[in-house]
């Protein structure tokens, strides 16, 4: 194959023009190294979050209180494995293998969402995670359907459809429990109290302290700022909480007529920093579970490769 | 999902309406069928599916690879679906099998059966309940289980009970995949590495003694599993031959009839899972599965 040499300036100009048109960058297109690195970091972190995120809810599959709920929860956690799979595949279009990314996760060089370092203490947490955690994830992810990198945007379209189904199942579980016994209503409120602030932290630090945001916005990888999305989530969630009959644990939460938005209190950013640093309640447990599954399965992956090689040689 | 929450189906990738496997099926117990016998038969097959599903779902987030995690969850979901239909059918045929709950409890019959019976009231084979081991263990367990269950469901498609026939028709498609998955992995592990072969043989040795129970004679309503031995043997022998694995000898399980259940240390005189005589593994499995439901006998989920 003969290739026509192209000036680096021309490549960069073509890339910038694509971004300016809000068009997609595709795997074979030229892209700056920093853009590629930013995407790999963000997509891998998202993929890892799906995989680690199987654990807090997965812990309740065995104890689901009805067969219908067991089926819903199992299907939901299975979807998360599926999301991890699409996202690792999308990363592979940027030249990084799933095995490499798994290694980066297991050695702590890549992160996953801090929310999964909180424990799940009752069955109501399955509902609250669907409603608040998946709700926050949807606010973060819907704009990513329009992200500039094609494979990522397309994966996100499918993921967002499934996530909104997950959010509704969570809300429906909580709504059903609120119509049950007093003990169930208390369980729901207690769960919401624990997950409200960590959910607000899912949007990341305030814009002023978010080092990677500006460039990601300029490249169209990210479409809205952390604070914008956090506000959107609060505004969306308050009426849902009222319909449910639960209180959100923030004394400063009130409607601000002038701004046309809800005012709300400041999350504990020290806590977020600690959880990201690895000092959250379940960081060690989540990583140990993932590492054990990976190591326990090593002989199976080796056997499958050996079998495939032998079959290929025949 | 309730209609209230299902919303506009056009916005969901696969819609919100799921196919009802019993749509249009005559649910009356056919004339000449003893409702108690029908219930006992459905309970036996429903318990097999429920307990097997519970064990398979323990693999969730622990499989060797994402593809296998998804596959195992899929099979657990299929069996859970079969269990729900079969337990509901048992309850409809003979309400006497359903445990009593506090007055006004909203717990449906399928859940009363799953969550409010004790170990000795379960009728599943012991193969389904023994503790999980490594990946070779789940492959062997699924192979033995699905070869026998597929042969049974194929025959049950023409059951005089229309509900059981419909459940079997749906189940045949599902279990065909389970058997295929297990067979492919059996071959892969047998011919993969020395370690995978050693682990496969260890799992086969441990689980084989429970295989005969799948084909134990059953009198009364339904296809007698004992009549399936010939076709089950043909399939298993074929898998063994292709994989180059020797068929194990037929010895009874080392713990047959001597296993204490429910942690009481009570010894049972002979018998199998079908008579409510289980291994020590069932009681802890149920303790976990039933813990939330039993704490809220009047709860709504």
Coordinates of C-alpha atoms in Angstrom, one line a residue, chain A residues 21 61 74 83 105 129 133-134 139 168 171-172 182 184 191 193 204 213 227 255 259-260 270 288 299 305:
Chain A
X21 CA -18.5 20.5 13.5
X61 CA -28.8 -11.6 44.5
X74 CA -29.7 -10.7 38.5
X83 CA -21.7 -2.6 29.7
X105 CA -7.3 -1.8 37.4
X129 CA -28.7 2.4 44.0
X133 CA -26.7 6.1 41.8
X134 CA -28.0 5.0 38.4
X139 CA -27.1 12.5 34.2
X168 CA -36.9 2.8 37.0
X171 CA -37.5 3.6 42.0
X172 CA -40.3 1.0 41.5
X182 CA -43.4 0.4 58.6
X184 CA -39.8 -1.4 55.1
X191 CA -30.8 3.8 52.7
X193 CA -29.8 8.9 54.0
X204 CA -16.8 14.8 40.7
X213 CA -12.5 19.1 32.8
X227 CA -21.5 21.5 38.8
X255 CA -36.2 25.8 45.9
X259 CA -32.3 30.9 40.2
X260 CA -35.1 28.6 39.1
X270 CA -12.7 15.5 52.2
X288 CA -9.7 -8.1 46.7
X299 CA -6.2 -21.5 34.7
X305 CA -6.1 -20.4 24.9

